[in-house]
Amino acid sequence: MYTVRVSVIPHHQWQLDQFSIIQVHAYHPVSLEPIALPQAHLHQLHRYHDIGELLLESHPAAARSLFQLCYFTSRVWCNDLHTIEYQSCVGECLRVLQLLSDAKVWLWDAYNTMSVILDPVNDTLRNCMLSLGMISIVTQELPQARALLERVALLDELDEGPHALVTLETLLHVATVYRFEGKYNLALETVQMVVDTLVNIRWEPDWCELLCWTALGTLYVNIGDTTLGYIFLEKAFLWRLEHNGPSSNQTWGVFTKWFWLVMYANYWTHEKAKFISWSKQIPRDMEDWPGKNCVVCYDPILGSAYSKVDDPQYTYLYCKKCVDMEGNTNCFVACPSIRDCAKQND
Ligand SMILES: [Zn+2]
């Protein structure tokens, strides 16, 4: 067994197979801002980068430290295409950590540099555009999100083919933009196209179907078809619970949508037993609305989710802080948090 250790936080240790200890040096123990390593370490950067990629989903803060270390070192000693790749990776970690303003600064800077020097577009620029597109969805910069994601989808289609998993996944992100824009028919057509392709190619069916279940479930809820929405979201949640497990944020991200639908569509009396048994598995340190941000401040929503309209949609939910700040008396609780509801029914 080997250990990856970020030495500025001595009690944080990440157990990983195959890797030896990495010391991430910092300017200052409080800022956690890594400094550039001496030139002798240059040959190690690719390895640190690979470890960072492995850590990105499970430990984004550790991955960020590694990528920043790579970035500063590379910038001092090489300042080449790898430097921009590391910069882009730092931006992606910040996005995963929901530090969206910082993520935008890192990603736009990398994007602007790359779009000048890169022709044709490489994977790093493509991933950078994808991250920026996904941030733009959260920050409601929808024309920008659409431009970026449609371009990524087109590039995927040209490079990987129209049936490639990566192309289909990007198309689902494009459908999400359409949903936020209120173009529900266009969104449904796009998702349906992905579903049809998946049915025809029969490739990695489980995982592919899962992506569509979540997209379809949310869309059907938004167009008022709660029966179909319920079927898809429940399937998606059970799949996540089985394959990603109860410690994954993605599992509870889908569960949150399922729970919101149950409350919104008055399925509570039928589904209470399911809720009680599932909600017991929620980890203590999980956010109230995993993966869901307030439409005004873009922060993760804490506690209940609020709405300003009678017919609230999962796409547009507010946090209490923003409701209070606007002094809006018409706002009401669209849905209590899973945690509050679980406490009441314990
Ligand atoms: Zn807010």
mmCIF file of C-alpha atoms and ligand atoms in Angstrom:
data_model
loop_
_atom_site.group_PDB
_atom_site.id
_atom_site.type_symbol
_atom_site.label_atom_id
_atom_site.label_comp_id
_atom_site.label_asym_id
_atom_site.label_seq_id
_atom_site.Cartn_x
_atom_site.Cartn_y
_atom_site.Cartn_z
ATOM 1 C CA MET A 1 0.000 0.000 0.000
ATOM 2 C CA TYR A 2 1.337 3.456 -0.922
ATOM 3 C CA THR A 3 0.197 6.886 0.132
ATOM 4 C CA VAL A 4 -0.256 10.207 -1.612
ATOM 5 C CA ARG A 5 0.249 12.961 0.923
ATOM 6 C CA VAL A 6 -0.249 16.676 0.554
ATOM 7 C CA SER A 7 2.236 17.707 3.195
ATOM 8 C CA VAL A 8 0.681 21.065 4.054
ATOM 9 C CA ILE A 9 -2.329 19.270 5.536
ATOM 10 C CA PRO A 10 -0.587 16.554 7.547
ATOM 11 C CA HIS A 11 -3.755 14.784 8.661
ATOM 12 C CA HIS A 12 -5.160 14.514 5.124
ATOM 13 C CA GLN A 13 -3.892 11.335 3.561
ATOM 14 C CA TRP A 14 -5.156 9.684 0.439
ATOM 15 C CA GLN A 15 -4.658 5.983 0.122
ATOM 16 C CA LEU A 16 -3.993 4.938 -3.464
ATOM 17 C CA ASP A 17 -2.517 1.803 -4.912
ATOM 18 C CA GLN A 18 0.595 2.071 -7.076
ATOM 19 C CA PHE A 19 1.856 5.492 -5.997
ATOM 20 C CA SER A 20 4.581 6.703 -3.695
ATOM 21 C CA ILE A 21 4.449 9.759 -1.421
ATOM 22 C CA ILE A 22 4.182 13.205 -3.020
ATOM 23 C CA GLN A 23 5.058 16.270 -1.012
ATOM 24 C CA VAL A 24 3.194 19.309 -2.280
ATOM 25 C CA HIS A 25 5.201 22.307 -1.098
ATOM 26 C CA ALA A 26 3.351 25.507 -0.294
ATOM 27 C CA TYR A 27 4.156 29.194 -0.128
ATOM 28 C CA HIS A 28 2.477 29.430 3.208
ATOM 29 C CA PRO A 29 0.715 26.788 5.289
ATOM 30 C CA VAL A 30 -2.430 28.910 5.444
ATOM 31 C CA SER A 31 -2.808 29.827 1.780
ATOM 32 C CA LEU A 32 -2.150 26.263 0.527
ATOM 33 C CA GLU A 33 -0.860 27.859 -2.660
ATOM 34 C CA PRO A 34 1.743 25.434 -4.030
ATOM 35 C CA ILE A 35 5.063 26.784 -5.269
ATOM 36 C CA ALA A 36 7.054 25.726 -8.306
ATOM 37 C CA LEU A 37 9.327 22.743 -7.751
ATOM 38 C CA PRO A 38 13.022 22.808 -8.736
ATOM 39 C CA GLN A 39 13.877 21.958 -12.324
ATOM 40 C CA ALA A 40 15.002 18.453 -11.290
ATOM 41 C CA HIS A 41 11.333 17.560 -10.687
ATOM 42 C CA LEU A 42 10.196 18.351 -14.220
ATOM 43 C CA HIS A 43 10.169 14.702 -15.290
ATOM 44 C CA GLN A 44 7.700 13.944 -12.465
ATOM 45 C CA LEU A 45 5.003 16.359 -13.574
ATOM 46 C CA HIS A 46 3.274 13.923 -15.936
ATOM 47 C CA ARG A 47 2.979 11.419 -13.110
ATOM 48 C CA TYR A 48 1.538 14.046 -10.745
ATOM 49 C CA HIS A 49 -0.885 15.040 -13.468
ATOM 50 C CA ASP A 50 -2.042 11.409 -13.901
ATOM 51 C CA ILE A 51 -2.531 11.034 -10.140
ATOM 52 C CA GLY A 52 -4.469 14.319 -10.151
ATOM 53 C CA GLU A 53 -6.820 12.934 -12.803
ATOM 54 C CA LEU A 54 -7.414 9.842 -10.660
ATOM 55 C CA LEU A 55 -8.177 11.991 -7.611
ATOM 56 C CA LEU A 56 -10.357 14.531 -9.424
ATOM 57 C CA GLU A 57 -13.742 12.936 -8.690
ATOM 58 C CA SER A 58 -13.109 11.591 -5.204
ATOM 59 C CA HIS A 59 -10.705 14.219 -3.806
ATOM 60 C CA PRO A 60 -10.898 17.376 -5.956
ATOM 61 C CA ALA A 61 -9.026 19.528 -3.406
ATOM 62 C CA ALA A 62 -6.011 17.208 -3.480
ATOM 63 C CA ALA A 63 -6.162 17.032 -7.271
ATOM 64 C CA ARG A 64 -6.223 20.817 -7.398
ATOM 65 C CA SER A 65 -3.054 21.059 -5.270
ATOM 66 C CA LEU A 66 -1.270 18.630 -7.576
ATOM 67 C CA PHE A 67 -2.377 20.412 -10.748
ATOM 68 C CA GLN A 68 -1.386 23.796 -9.322
ATOM 69 C CA LEU A 69 2.026 22.389 -8.440
ATOM 70 C CA CYS A 70 2.375 21.123 -12.014
ATOM 71 C CA TYR A 71 1.175 24.442 -13.401
ATOM 72 C CA PHE A 72 3.542 26.695 -11.426
ATOM 73 C CA THR A 73 6.535 24.401 -12.003
ATOM 74 C CA SER A 74 5.815 24.063 -15.694
ATOM 75 C CA ARG A 75 5.262 27.798 -16.096
ATOM 76 C CA VAL A 76 8.626 28.620 -14.525
ATOM 77 C CA TRP A 77 10.690 25.994 -16.400
ATOM 78 C CA CYS A 78 8.906 25.196 -19.672
ATOM 79 C CA ASN A 79 5.894 27.420 -20.368
ATOM 80 C CA ASP A 80 4.629 25.165 -23.155
ATOM 81 C CA LEU A 81 1.384 23.427 -24.092
ATOM 82 C CA HIS A 82 1.576 21.238 -20.978
ATOM 83 C CA THR A 83 1.519 24.385 -18.850
ATOM 84 C CA ILE A 84 -1.848 25.329 -20.353
ATOM 85 C CA GLU A 85 -3.119 21.788 -19.895
ATOM 86 C CA TYR A 86 -2.276 21.936 -16.160
ATOM 87 C CA GLN A 87 -3.929 25.360 -15.957
ATOM 88 C CA SER A 88 -7.064 23.944 -17.529
ATOM 89 C CA CYS A 89 -7.020 21.020 -15.066
ATOM 90 C CA VAL A 90 -6.847 23.430 -12.108
ATOM 91 C CA GLY A 91 -9.922 25.175 -13.544
ATOM 92 C CA GLU A 92 -11.794 21.875 -13.803
ATOM 93 C CA CYS A 93 -10.966 21.041 -10.142
ATOM 94 C CA LEU A 94 -12.269 24.467 -9.089
ATOM 95 C CA ARG A 95 -15.458 23.782 -11.052
ATOM 96 C CA VAL A 96 -15.912 20.453 -9.273
ATOM 97 C CA LEU A 97 -15.271 22.242 -5.959
ATOM 98 C CA GLN A 98 -18.040 24.734 -6.930
ATOM 99 C CA LEU A 99 -15.571 27.661 -6.749
ATOM 100 C CA LEU A 100 -17.046 28.979 -9.976
ATOM 101 C CA SER A 101 -15.573 32.513 -10.083
ATOM 102 C CA ASP A 102 -12.035 31.168 -9.627
ATOM 103 C CA ALA A 103 -12.713 28.350 -12.080
ATOM 104 C CA LYS A 104 -13.793 30.883 -14.721
ATOM 105 C CA VAL A 105 -10.585 32.907 -14.329
ATOM 106 C CA TRP A 106 -8.335 29.854 -14.739
ATOM 107 C CA LEU A 107 -10.355 28.353 -17.596
ATOM 108 C CA TRP A 108 -10.920 31.528 -19.636
ATOM 109 C CA ASP A 109 -7.212 32.372 -19.403
ATOM 110 C CA ALA A 110 -6.288 28.879 -20.641
ATOM 111 C CA TYR A 111 -8.994 29.050 -23.310
ATOM 112 C CA ASN A 112 -7.845 32.426 -24.645
ATOM 113 C CA THR A 113 -4.215 31.306 -24.847
ATOM 114 C CA MET A 114 -5.126 28.050 -26.557
ATOM 115 C CA SER A 115 -7.558 29.486 -29.071
ATOM 116 C CA VAL A 116 -4.759 31.725 -30.393
ATOM 117 C CA ILE A 117 -2.112 29.021 -30.775
ATOM 118 C CA LEU A 118 -4.070 25.841 -31.411
ATOM 119 C CA ASP A 119 -5.345 24.888 -34.808
ATOM 120 C CA PRO A 120 -6.946 22.399 -34.974
ATOM 121 C CA VAL A 121 -8.516 22.094 -31.535
ATOM 122 C CA ASN A 122 -6.858 19.482 -29.301
ATOM 123 C CA ASP A 123 -8.334 17.510 -26.375
ATOM 124 C CA THR A 124 -7.211 20.069 -23.793
ATOM 125 C CA LEU A 125 -9.026 22.920 -25.520
ATOM 126 C CA ARG A 126 -12.068 20.711 -26.041
ATOM 127 C CA ASN A 127 -12.184 19.797 -22.330
ATOM 128 C CA CYS A 128 -11.650 23.438 -21.406
ATOM 129 C CA MET A 129 -14.635 24.496 -23.550
ATOM 130 C CA LEU A 130 -16.730 21.707 -22.010
ATOM 131 C CA SER A 131 -15.904 22.868 -18.457
ATOM 132 C CA LEU A 132 -16.643 26.499 -19.384
ATOM 133 C CA GLY A 133 -19.922 25.447 -21.004
ATOM 134 C CA MET A 134 -21.009 23.602 -17.887
ATOM 135 C CA ILE A 135 -20.119 26.569 -15.675
ATOM 136 C CA SER A 136 -22.091 28.858 -18.007
ATOM 137 C CA ILE A 137 -25.185 26.671 -17.501
ATOM 138 C CA VAL A 138 -24.951 27.147 -13.734
ATOM 139 C CA THR A 139 -24.329 30.895 -14.025
ATOM 140 C CA GLN A 140 -27.236 31.220 -16.486
ATOM 141 C CA GLU A 141 -25.043 32.611 -19.278
ATOM 142 C CA LEU A 142 -27.072 30.501 -21.652
ATOM 143 C CA PRO A 143 -26.104 31.861 -25.108
ATOM 144 C CA GLN A 144 -22.452 31.375 -24.119
ATOM 145 C CA ALA A 145 -23.162 27.884 -22.751
ATOM 146 C CA ARG A 146 -24.951 26.946 -25.960
ATOM 147 C CA ALA A 147 -22.173 28.282 -28.210
ATOM 148 C CA LEU A 148 -19.469 26.423 -26.269
ATOM 149 C CA LEU A 149 -21.306 23.120 -25.878
ATOM 150 C CA GLU A 150 -22.667 22.996 -29.428
ATOM 151 C CA ARG A 151 -19.118 23.534 -30.662
ATOM 152 C CA VAL A 152 -17.809 20.721 -28.433
ATOM 153 C CA ALA A 153 -20.595 18.443 -29.692
ATOM 154 C CA LEU A 154 -19.681 19.222 -33.294
ATOM 155 C CA LEU A 155 -15.975 18.586 -32.627
ATOM 156 C CA ASP A 156 -16.814 15.287 -30.911
ATOM 157 C CA GLU A 157 -18.954 14.278 -33.855
ATOM 158 C CA LEU A 158 -16.175 15.094 -36.354
ATOM 159 C CA ASP A 159 -13.371 13.499 -34.325
ATOM 160 C CA GLU A 160 -15.063 10.547 -32.686
ATOM 161 C CA GLY A 161 -18.129 9.998 -34.856
ATOM 162 C CA PRO A 162 -21.841 10.604 -34.235
ATOM 163 C CA HIS A 163 -22.267 7.342 -32.286
ATOM 164 C CA ALA A 164 -19.350 7.790 -29.885
ATOM 165 C CA LEU A 165 -20.205 7.878 -26.225
ATOM 166 C CA VAL A 166 -18.386 11.168 -25.768
ATOM 167 C CA THR A 167 -20.487 12.796 -28.527
ATOM 168 C CA LEU A 168 -23.731 11.544 -26.991
ATOM 169 C CA GLU A 169 -22.713 12.762 -23.545
ATOM 170 C CA THR A 170 -22.018 16.248 -24.904
ATOM 171 C CA LEU A 171 -25.381 16.253 -26.685
ATOM 172 C CA LEU A 172 -27.046 15.639 -23.327
ATOM 173 C CA HIS A 173 -25.278 18.735 -21.957
ATOM 174 C CA VAL A 174 -26.578 20.679 -24.981
ATOM 175 C CA ALA A 175 -30.071 19.378 -24.140
ATOM 176 C CA THR A 176 -29.610 20.742 -20.611
ATOM 177 C CA VAL A 177 -28.965 24.208 -22.069
ATOM 178 C CA TYR A 178 -32.164 23.910 -24.139
ATOM 179 C CA ARG A 179 -34.027 22.919 -20.967
ATOM 180 C CA PHE A 180 -32.752 25.987 -19.104
ATOM 181 C CA GLU A 181 -33.756 28.130 -22.082
ATOM 182 C CA GLY A 182 -37.265 26.717 -21.826
ATOM 183 C CA LYS A 183 -36.975 24.997 -25.225
ATOM 184 C CA TYR A 184 -38.398 21.747 -23.903
ATOM 185 C CA ASN A 185 -39.373 20.237 -27.252
ATOM 186 C CA LEU A 186 -35.930 20.809 -28.701
ATOM 187 C CA ALA A 187 -34.376 19.360 -25.535
ATOM 188 C CA LEU A 188 -36.601 16.275 -25.733
ATOM 189 C CA GLU A 189 -35.780 15.797 -29.419
ATOM 190 C CA THR A 190 -32.076 15.936 -28.626
ATOM 191 C CA VAL A 191 -32.310 13.444 -25.775
ATOM 192 C CA GLN A 192 -34.566 11.186 -27.859
ATOM 193 C CA MET A 193 -31.954 11.235 -30.617
ATOM 194 C CA VAL A 194 -29.338 10.091 -28.103
ATOM 195 C CA VAL A 195 -31.661 7.346 -26.834
ATOM 196 C CA ASP A 196 -32.321 6.120 -30.402
ATOM 197 C CA THR A 197 -28.592 6.031 -31.137
ATOM 198 C CA LEU A 198 -27.937 4.076 -27.954
ATOM 199 C CA VAL A 199 -30.662 1.565 -28.807
ATOM 200 C CA ASN A 200 -29.104 1.068 -32.251
ATOM 201 C CA ILE A 201 -25.472 0.694 -31.213
ATOM 202 C CA ARG A 202 -26.072 -1.317 -28.014
ATOM 203 C CA TRP A 203 -22.827 -0.205 -26.471
ATOM 204 C CA GLU A 204 -22.216 -0.139 -22.712
ATOM 205 C CA PRO A 205 -25.979 -0.119 -22.328
ATOM 206 C CA ASP A 206 -26.165 0.328 -18.566
ATOM 207 C CA TRP A 207 -24.110 3.441 -18.337
ATOM 208 C CA CYS A 208 -25.489 5.019 -21.508
ATOM 209 C CA GLU A 209 -29.068 4.468 -20.458
ATOM 210 C CA LEU A 210 -28.326 5.979 -17.080
ATOM 211 C CA LEU A 211 -27.235 9.292 -18.627
ATOM 212 C CA CYS A 212 -30.467 9.451 -20.584
ATOM 213 C CA TRP A 213 -32.639 8.420 -17.633
ATOM 214 C CA THR A 214 -31.484 11.404 -15.595
ATOM 215 C CA ALA A 215 -31.842 13.810 -18.543
ATOM 216 C CA LEU A 216 -35.248 12.421 -19.551
ATOM 217 C CA GLY A 217 -36.528 12.320 -15.974
ATOM 218 C CA THR A 218 -35.706 15.988 -15.379
ATOM 219 C CA LEU A 219 -37.167 16.999 -18.731
ATOM 220 C CA TYR A 220 -40.445 15.133 -18.254
ATOM 221 C CA VAL A 221 -40.833 16.746 -14.849
ATOM 222 C CA ASN A 222 -40.284 20.163 -16.446
ATOM 223 C CA ILE A 223 -42.948 19.599 -19.099
ATOM 224 C CA GLY A 224 -45.374 18.370 -16.454
ATOM 225 C CA ASP A 225 -45.277 14.631 -17.160
ATOM 226 C CA THR A 226 -44.535 13.596 -13.601
ATOM 227 C CA THR A 227 -45.386 9.911 -14.177
ATOM 228 C CA LEU A 228 -42.662 9.407 -16.787
ATOM 229 C CA GLY A 229 -40.321 11.732 -14.875
ATOM 230 C CA TYR A 230 -40.752 9.590 -11.778
ATOM 231 C CA ILE A 231 -40.035 6.330 -13.620
ATOM 232 C CA PHE A 232 -36.776 7.627 -15.120
ATOM 233 C CA LEU A 233 -35.460 9.357 -12.008
ATOM 234 C CA GLU A 234 -36.112 6.351 -9.789
ATOM 235 C CA LYS A 235 -34.347 4.057 -12.273
ATOM 236 C CA ALA A 236 -31.408 6.464 -12.450
ATOM 237 C CA PHE A 237 -31.138 6.712 -8.657
ATOM 238 C CA LEU A 238 -31.252 2.943 -8.102
ATOM 239 C CA TRP A 239 -28.575 2.471 -10.749
ATOM 240 C CA ARG A 240 -26.341 5.072 -9.098
ATOM 241 C CA LEU A 241 -26.901 3.536 -5.660
ATOM 242 C CA GLU A 242 -25.859 0.131 -6.973
ATOM 243 C CA HIS A 243 -22.909 1.225 -9.131
ATOM 244 C CA ASN A 244 -21.584 4.463 -7.554
ATOM 245 C CA GLY A 245 -22.606 3.530 -4.005
ATOM 246 C CA PRO A 246 -24.004 5.621 -1.148
ATOM 247 C CA SER A 247 -20.822 7.683 -0.666
ATOM 248 C CA SER A 248 -21.005 9.268 -4.149
ATOM 249 C CA ASN A 249 -22.317 12.785 -4.595
ATOM 250 C CA GLN A 250 -23.750 11.778 -7.974
ATOM 251 C CA THR A 251 -25.984 9.177 -6.327
ATOM 252 C CA TRP A 252 -27.556 11.796 -4.086
ATOM 253 C CA GLY A 253 -27.650 14.361 -6.882
ATOM 254 C CA VAL A 254 -30.163 12.122 -8.662
ATOM 255 C CA PHE A 255 -31.928 11.296 -5.387
ATOM 256 C CA THR A 256 -32.447 15.018 -4.783
ATOM 257 C CA LYS A 257 -34.249 15.298 -8.110
ATOM 258 C CA TRP A 258 -36.367 12.236 -7.262
ATOM 259 C CA PHE A 259 -37.224 13.685 -3.837
ATOM 260 C CA TRP A 260 -38.102 17.068 -5.314
ATOM 261 C CA LEU A 261 -40.464 15.365 -7.764
ATOM 262 C CA VAL A 262 -42.105 13.308 -4.995
ATOM 263 C CA MET A 263 -42.820 16.492 -3.016
ATOM 264 C CA TYR A 264 -43.778 18.563 -6.043
ATOM 265 C CA ALA A 265 -46.136 15.989 -7.576
ATOM 266 C CA ASN A 266 -47.730 14.955 -4.262
ATOM 267 C CA TYR A 267 -46.414 11.399 -4.396
ATOM 268 C CA TRP A 268 -45.361 11.696 -0.778
ATOM 269 C CA THR A 269 -47.994 9.399 0.769
ATOM 270 C CA HIS A 270 -47.135 6.583 -1.623
ATOM 271 C CA GLU A 271 -43.390 7.037 -1.532
ATOM 272 C CA LYS A 272 -42.733 7.878 2.113
ATOM 273 C CA ALA A 273 -41.519 4.355 2.997
ATOM 274 C CA LYS A 274 -39.027 4.377 0.132
ATOM 275 C CA PHE A 275 -37.802 7.816 1.159
ATOM 276 C CA ILE A 276 -37.266 6.770 4.776
ATOM 277 C CA SER A 277 -35.284 3.673 3.867
ATOM 278 C CA TRP A 278 -33.139 5.409 1.223
ATOM 279 C CA SER A 279 -32.499 8.622 3.161
ATOM 280 C CA LYS A 280 -30.913 6.600 6.005
ATOM 281 C CA GLN A 281 -27.970 5.932 3.688
ATOM 282 C CA ILE A 282 -27.135 9.617 3.072
ATOM 283 C CA PRO A 283 -23.622 10.430 4.334
ATOM 284 C CA ARG A 284 -23.449 13.020 7.137
ATOM 285 C CA ASP A 285 -21.160 15.401 5.276
ATOM 286 C CA MET A 286 -23.224 15.511 2.069
ATOM 287 C CA GLU A 287 -24.621 18.852 0.910
ATOM 288 C CA ASP A 288 -28.368 19.492 1.108
ATOM 289 C CA TRP A 289 -28.750 19.664 -2.693
ATOM 290 C CA PRO A 290 -25.773 17.878 -4.225
ATOM 291 C CA GLY A 291 -24.891 19.314 -7.630
ATOM 292 C CA LYS A 292 -27.678 21.911 -7.492
ATOM 293 C CA ASN A 293 -26.901 25.625 -7.261
ATOM 294 C CA CYS A 294 -29.044 28.685 -6.535
ATOM 295 C CA VAL A 295 -30.002 30.488 -9.769
ATOM 296 C CA VAL A 296 -29.121 33.904 -8.316
ATOM 297 C CA CYS A 297 -25.828 33.538 -6.398
ATOM 298 C CA TYR A 298 -24.783 30.155 -7.906
ATOM 299 C CA ASP A 299 -23.820 28.890 -4.442
ATOM 300 C CA PRO A 300 -24.907 25.407 -3.404
ATOM 301 C CA ILE A 301 -28.367 25.646 -1.805
ATOM 302 C CA LEU A 302 -28.385 25.121 1.984
ATOM 303 C CA GLY A 303 -31.552 23.908 3.711
ATOM 304 C CA SER A 304 -34.859 24.392 1.902
ATOM 305 C CA ALA A 305 -35.059 25.373 -1.775
ATOM 306 C CA TYR A 306 -37.187 28.418 -2.597
ATOM 307 C CA SER A 307 -39.182 29.547 -5.610
ATOM 308 C CA LYS A 308 -40.935 32.726 -6.746
ATOM 309 C CA VAL A 309 -43.571 31.156 -8.936
ATOM 310 C CA ASP A 310 -46.587 28.961 -8.214
ATOM 311 C CA ASP A 311 -45.410 26.245 -10.531
ATOM 312 C CA PRO A 312 -41.775 25.793 -9.482
ATOM 313 C CA GLN A 313 -39.387 23.938 -11.763
ATOM 314 C CA TYR A 314 -36.367 22.016 -10.617
ATOM 315 C CA THR A 315 -34.266 24.009 -13.075
ATOM 316 C CA TYR A 316 -34.822 27.291 -11.210
ATOM 317 C CA LEU A 317 -34.486 27.112 -7.439
ATOM 318 C CA TYR A 318 -33.304 29.821 -5.004
ATOM 319 C CA CYS A 319 -31.376 29.683 -1.730
ATOM 320 C CA LYS A 320 -32.728 31.332 1.429
ATOM 321 C CA LYS A 321 -29.942 33.942 1.487
ATOM 322 C CA CYS A 322 -30.996 35.336 -1.925
ATOM 323 C CA VAL A 323 -34.684 35.264 -1.067
ATOM 324 C CA ASP A 324 -34.002 37.235 2.149
ATOM 325 C CA MET A 325 -31.712 39.691 0.388
ATOM 326 C CA GLU A 326 -34.287 40.561 -2.253
ATOM 327 C CA GLY A 327 -36.869 41.010 0.501
ATOM 328 C CA ASN A 328 -39.326 39.232 -1.693
ATOM 329 C CA THR A 329 -42.482 38.331 0.199
ATOM 330 C CA ASN A 330 -43.820 36.207 -2.653
ATOM 331 C CA CYS A 331 -41.104 33.601 -2.253
ATOM 332 C CA PHE A 332 -42.062 30.329 -0.708
ATOM 333 C CA VAL A 333 -40.445 27.029 0.174
ATOM 334 C CA ALA A 334 -40.635 24.955 -2.993
ATOM 335 C CA CYS A 335 -39.140 21.960 -1.239
ATOM 336 C CA PRO A 336 -37.630 21.222 2.197
ATOM 337 C CA SER A 337 -34.148 19.717 2.214
ATOM 338 C CA ILE A 338 -33.858 15.927 2.254
ATOM 339 C CA ARG A 339 -32.109 16.180 5.603
ATOM 340 C CA ASP A 340 -34.903 18.208 7.284
ATOM 341 C CA CYS A 341 -37.487 15.845 5.904
ATOM 342 C CA ALA A 342 -35.543 12.774 7.050
ATOM 343 C CA LYS A 343 -35.219 14.273 10.560
ATOM 344 C CA GLN A 344 -38.968 14.884 10.790
ATOM 345 C CA ASN A 345 -39.750 11.333 9.771
ATOM 346 C CA ASP A 346 -37.136 9.641 11.923
HETATM 347 ZN ZN ZN B 1 -28.592 32.251 -3.738
#
